[in-house]
Short mmCIF file of C-alpha atoms in Angstrom, two decimals:
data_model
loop_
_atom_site.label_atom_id
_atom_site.label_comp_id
_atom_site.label_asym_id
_atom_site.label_seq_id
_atom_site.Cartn_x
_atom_site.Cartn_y
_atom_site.Cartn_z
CA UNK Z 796 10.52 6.98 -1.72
CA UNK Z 797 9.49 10.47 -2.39
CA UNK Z 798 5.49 8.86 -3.15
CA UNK Z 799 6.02 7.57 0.44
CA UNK Z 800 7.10 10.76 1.78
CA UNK Z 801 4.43 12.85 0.08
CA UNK Z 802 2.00 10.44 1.34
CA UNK Z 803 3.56 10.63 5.06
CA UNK Z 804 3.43 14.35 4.90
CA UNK Z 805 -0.35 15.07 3.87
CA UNK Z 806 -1.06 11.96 6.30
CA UNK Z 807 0.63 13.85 9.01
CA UNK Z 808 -1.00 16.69 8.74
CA UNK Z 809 -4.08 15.43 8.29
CA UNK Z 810 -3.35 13.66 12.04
CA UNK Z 811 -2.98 17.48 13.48
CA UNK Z 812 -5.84 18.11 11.71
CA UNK Z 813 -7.76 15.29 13.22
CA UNK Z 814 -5.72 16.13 16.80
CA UNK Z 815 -7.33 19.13 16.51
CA UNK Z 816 -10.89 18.27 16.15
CA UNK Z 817 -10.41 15.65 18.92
CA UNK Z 818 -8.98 18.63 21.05
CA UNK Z 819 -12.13 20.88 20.45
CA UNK Z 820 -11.30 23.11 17.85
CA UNK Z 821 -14.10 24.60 15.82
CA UNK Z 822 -13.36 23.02 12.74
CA UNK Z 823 -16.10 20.40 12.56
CA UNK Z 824 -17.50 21.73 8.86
CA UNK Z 825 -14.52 19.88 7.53
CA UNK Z 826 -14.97 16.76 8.90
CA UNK Z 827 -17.92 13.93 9.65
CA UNK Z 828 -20.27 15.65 7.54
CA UNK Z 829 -19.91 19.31 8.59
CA UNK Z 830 -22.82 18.90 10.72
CA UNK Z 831 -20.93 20.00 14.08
CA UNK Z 832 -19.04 23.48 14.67
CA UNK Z 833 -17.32 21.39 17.85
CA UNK Z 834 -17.22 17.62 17.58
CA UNK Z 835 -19.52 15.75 20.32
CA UNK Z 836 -17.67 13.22 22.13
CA UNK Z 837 -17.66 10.21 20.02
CA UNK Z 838 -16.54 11.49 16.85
CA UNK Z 839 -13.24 13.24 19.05
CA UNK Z 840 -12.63 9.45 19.72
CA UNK Z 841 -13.62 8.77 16.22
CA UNK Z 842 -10.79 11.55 15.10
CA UNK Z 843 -8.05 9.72 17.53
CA UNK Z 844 -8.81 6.52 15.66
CA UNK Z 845 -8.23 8.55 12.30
CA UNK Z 846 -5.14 9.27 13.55
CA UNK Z 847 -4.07 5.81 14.03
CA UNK Z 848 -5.30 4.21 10.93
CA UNK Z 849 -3.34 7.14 9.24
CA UNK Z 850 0.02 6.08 11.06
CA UNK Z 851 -1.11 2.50 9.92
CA UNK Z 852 -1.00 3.49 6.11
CA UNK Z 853 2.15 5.47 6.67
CA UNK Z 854 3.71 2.52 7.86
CA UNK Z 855 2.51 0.31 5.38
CA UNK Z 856 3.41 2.78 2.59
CA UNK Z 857 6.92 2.76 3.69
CA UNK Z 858 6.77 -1.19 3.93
CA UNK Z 859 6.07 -1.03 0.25
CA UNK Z 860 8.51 1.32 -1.01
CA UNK Z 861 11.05 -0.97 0.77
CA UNK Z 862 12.56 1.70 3.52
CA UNK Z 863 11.64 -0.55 6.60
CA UNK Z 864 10.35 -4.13 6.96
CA UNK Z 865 7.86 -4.62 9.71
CA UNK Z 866 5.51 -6.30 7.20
CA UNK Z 867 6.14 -9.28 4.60
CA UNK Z 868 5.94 -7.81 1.24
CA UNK Z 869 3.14 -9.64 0.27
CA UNK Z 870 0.93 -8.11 2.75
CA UNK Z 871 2.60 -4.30 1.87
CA UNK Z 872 1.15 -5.00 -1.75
CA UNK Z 873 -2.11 -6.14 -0.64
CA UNK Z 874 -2.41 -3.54 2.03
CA UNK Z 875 -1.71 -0.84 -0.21
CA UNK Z 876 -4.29 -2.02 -2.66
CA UNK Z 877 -6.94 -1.39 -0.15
CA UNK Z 878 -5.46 1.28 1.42
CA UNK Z 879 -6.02 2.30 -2.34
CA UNK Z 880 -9.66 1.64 -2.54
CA UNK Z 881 -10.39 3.57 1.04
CA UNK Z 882 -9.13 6.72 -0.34
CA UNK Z 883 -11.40 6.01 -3.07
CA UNK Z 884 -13.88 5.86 -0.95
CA UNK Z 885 -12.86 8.47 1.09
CA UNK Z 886 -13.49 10.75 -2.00
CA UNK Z 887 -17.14 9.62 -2.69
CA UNK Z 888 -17.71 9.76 1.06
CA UNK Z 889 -16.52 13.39 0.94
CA UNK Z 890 -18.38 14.20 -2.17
CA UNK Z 891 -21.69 13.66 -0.64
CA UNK Z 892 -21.00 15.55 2.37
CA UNK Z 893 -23.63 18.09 3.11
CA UNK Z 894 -21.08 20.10 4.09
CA UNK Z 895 -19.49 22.83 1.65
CA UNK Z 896 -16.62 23.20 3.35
CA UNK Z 897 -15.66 19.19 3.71
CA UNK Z 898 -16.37 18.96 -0.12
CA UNK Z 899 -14.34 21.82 -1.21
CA UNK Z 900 -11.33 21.03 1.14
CA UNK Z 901 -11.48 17.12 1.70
CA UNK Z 902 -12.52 15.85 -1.77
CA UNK Z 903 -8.90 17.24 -3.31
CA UNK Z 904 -7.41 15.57 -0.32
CA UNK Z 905 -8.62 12.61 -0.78
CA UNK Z 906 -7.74 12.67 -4.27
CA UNK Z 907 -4.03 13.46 -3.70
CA UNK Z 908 -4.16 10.69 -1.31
CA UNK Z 909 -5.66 7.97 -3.29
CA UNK Z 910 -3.21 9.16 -6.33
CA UNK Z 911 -0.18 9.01 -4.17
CA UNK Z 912 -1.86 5.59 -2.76
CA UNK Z 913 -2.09 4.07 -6.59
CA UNK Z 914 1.53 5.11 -7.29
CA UNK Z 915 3.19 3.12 -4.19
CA UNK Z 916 0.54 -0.03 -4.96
CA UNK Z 917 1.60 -0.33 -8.32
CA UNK Z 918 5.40 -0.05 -7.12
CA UNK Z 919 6.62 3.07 -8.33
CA UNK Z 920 9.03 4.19 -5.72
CA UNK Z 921 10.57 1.26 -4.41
CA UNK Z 922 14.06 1.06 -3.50
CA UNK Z 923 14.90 -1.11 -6.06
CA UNK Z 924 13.83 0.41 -9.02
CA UNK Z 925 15.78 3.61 -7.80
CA UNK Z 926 19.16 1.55 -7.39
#
């Protein structure tokens, strides 16, 4: 469980982050390219969604470790795989930012995400193996 929780946490902050940007703060060079100081309109909506897709994986994460059970298993292991391959993505995405600022800070992000992502796919953490 402490994969799931790691995950959870950097999630979570990521959501204030995201809250944040959706809320006006000037810290659009770390996000959607670095190309706005102050997000326009649609990407603050496109920040709320991040939020949600990042309770989603939370969720799901948990669903694999075995803590709750609002998914089958089945779909925990396959959700996790892809949740997997969008941090991934998430990395190259952030790698070929033209922002500075989004590579530097996002790019490790992502990285400790997808990590922590591989871990709880492959099953490390679950209850069961801790018992």
């Amino acid at each position: 469980m402490p994969l799931a929780l790691a995950l959870t946490v950097v999630l979570a902050l990521l959501a204030l982050f995201q809250l944040a940007l959706a809320l006006g703060a000037p810290l659009g060079r770390f996000a959607w390219g670095g190309a706005h100081r102050i997000l326009p309109a649609k990407l603050r909506v496109g920040s709320l969604v991040s939020i949600l897709i990042y309770g989603f994986i939370a969720v799901v994460a948990w669903g694999r470790v075995g803590a709750i059970e609002l998914f089958p298993q089945p779909f925990a292991v396959v959700m996790m795989w892809v949740i997997f391959g969008y941090f991934v993505l998430g990395i190259l995405m952030n790698a070929i930012s033209r922002s500075r600022s989004e590579r530097w800070v996002m790019v490790p992000v992502a990285v400790v995400l997808a990590v922590l992502s591989f871990f709880i796919a492959m099953g490390y953490g679950e209850l069961a193996t801790a018992i």
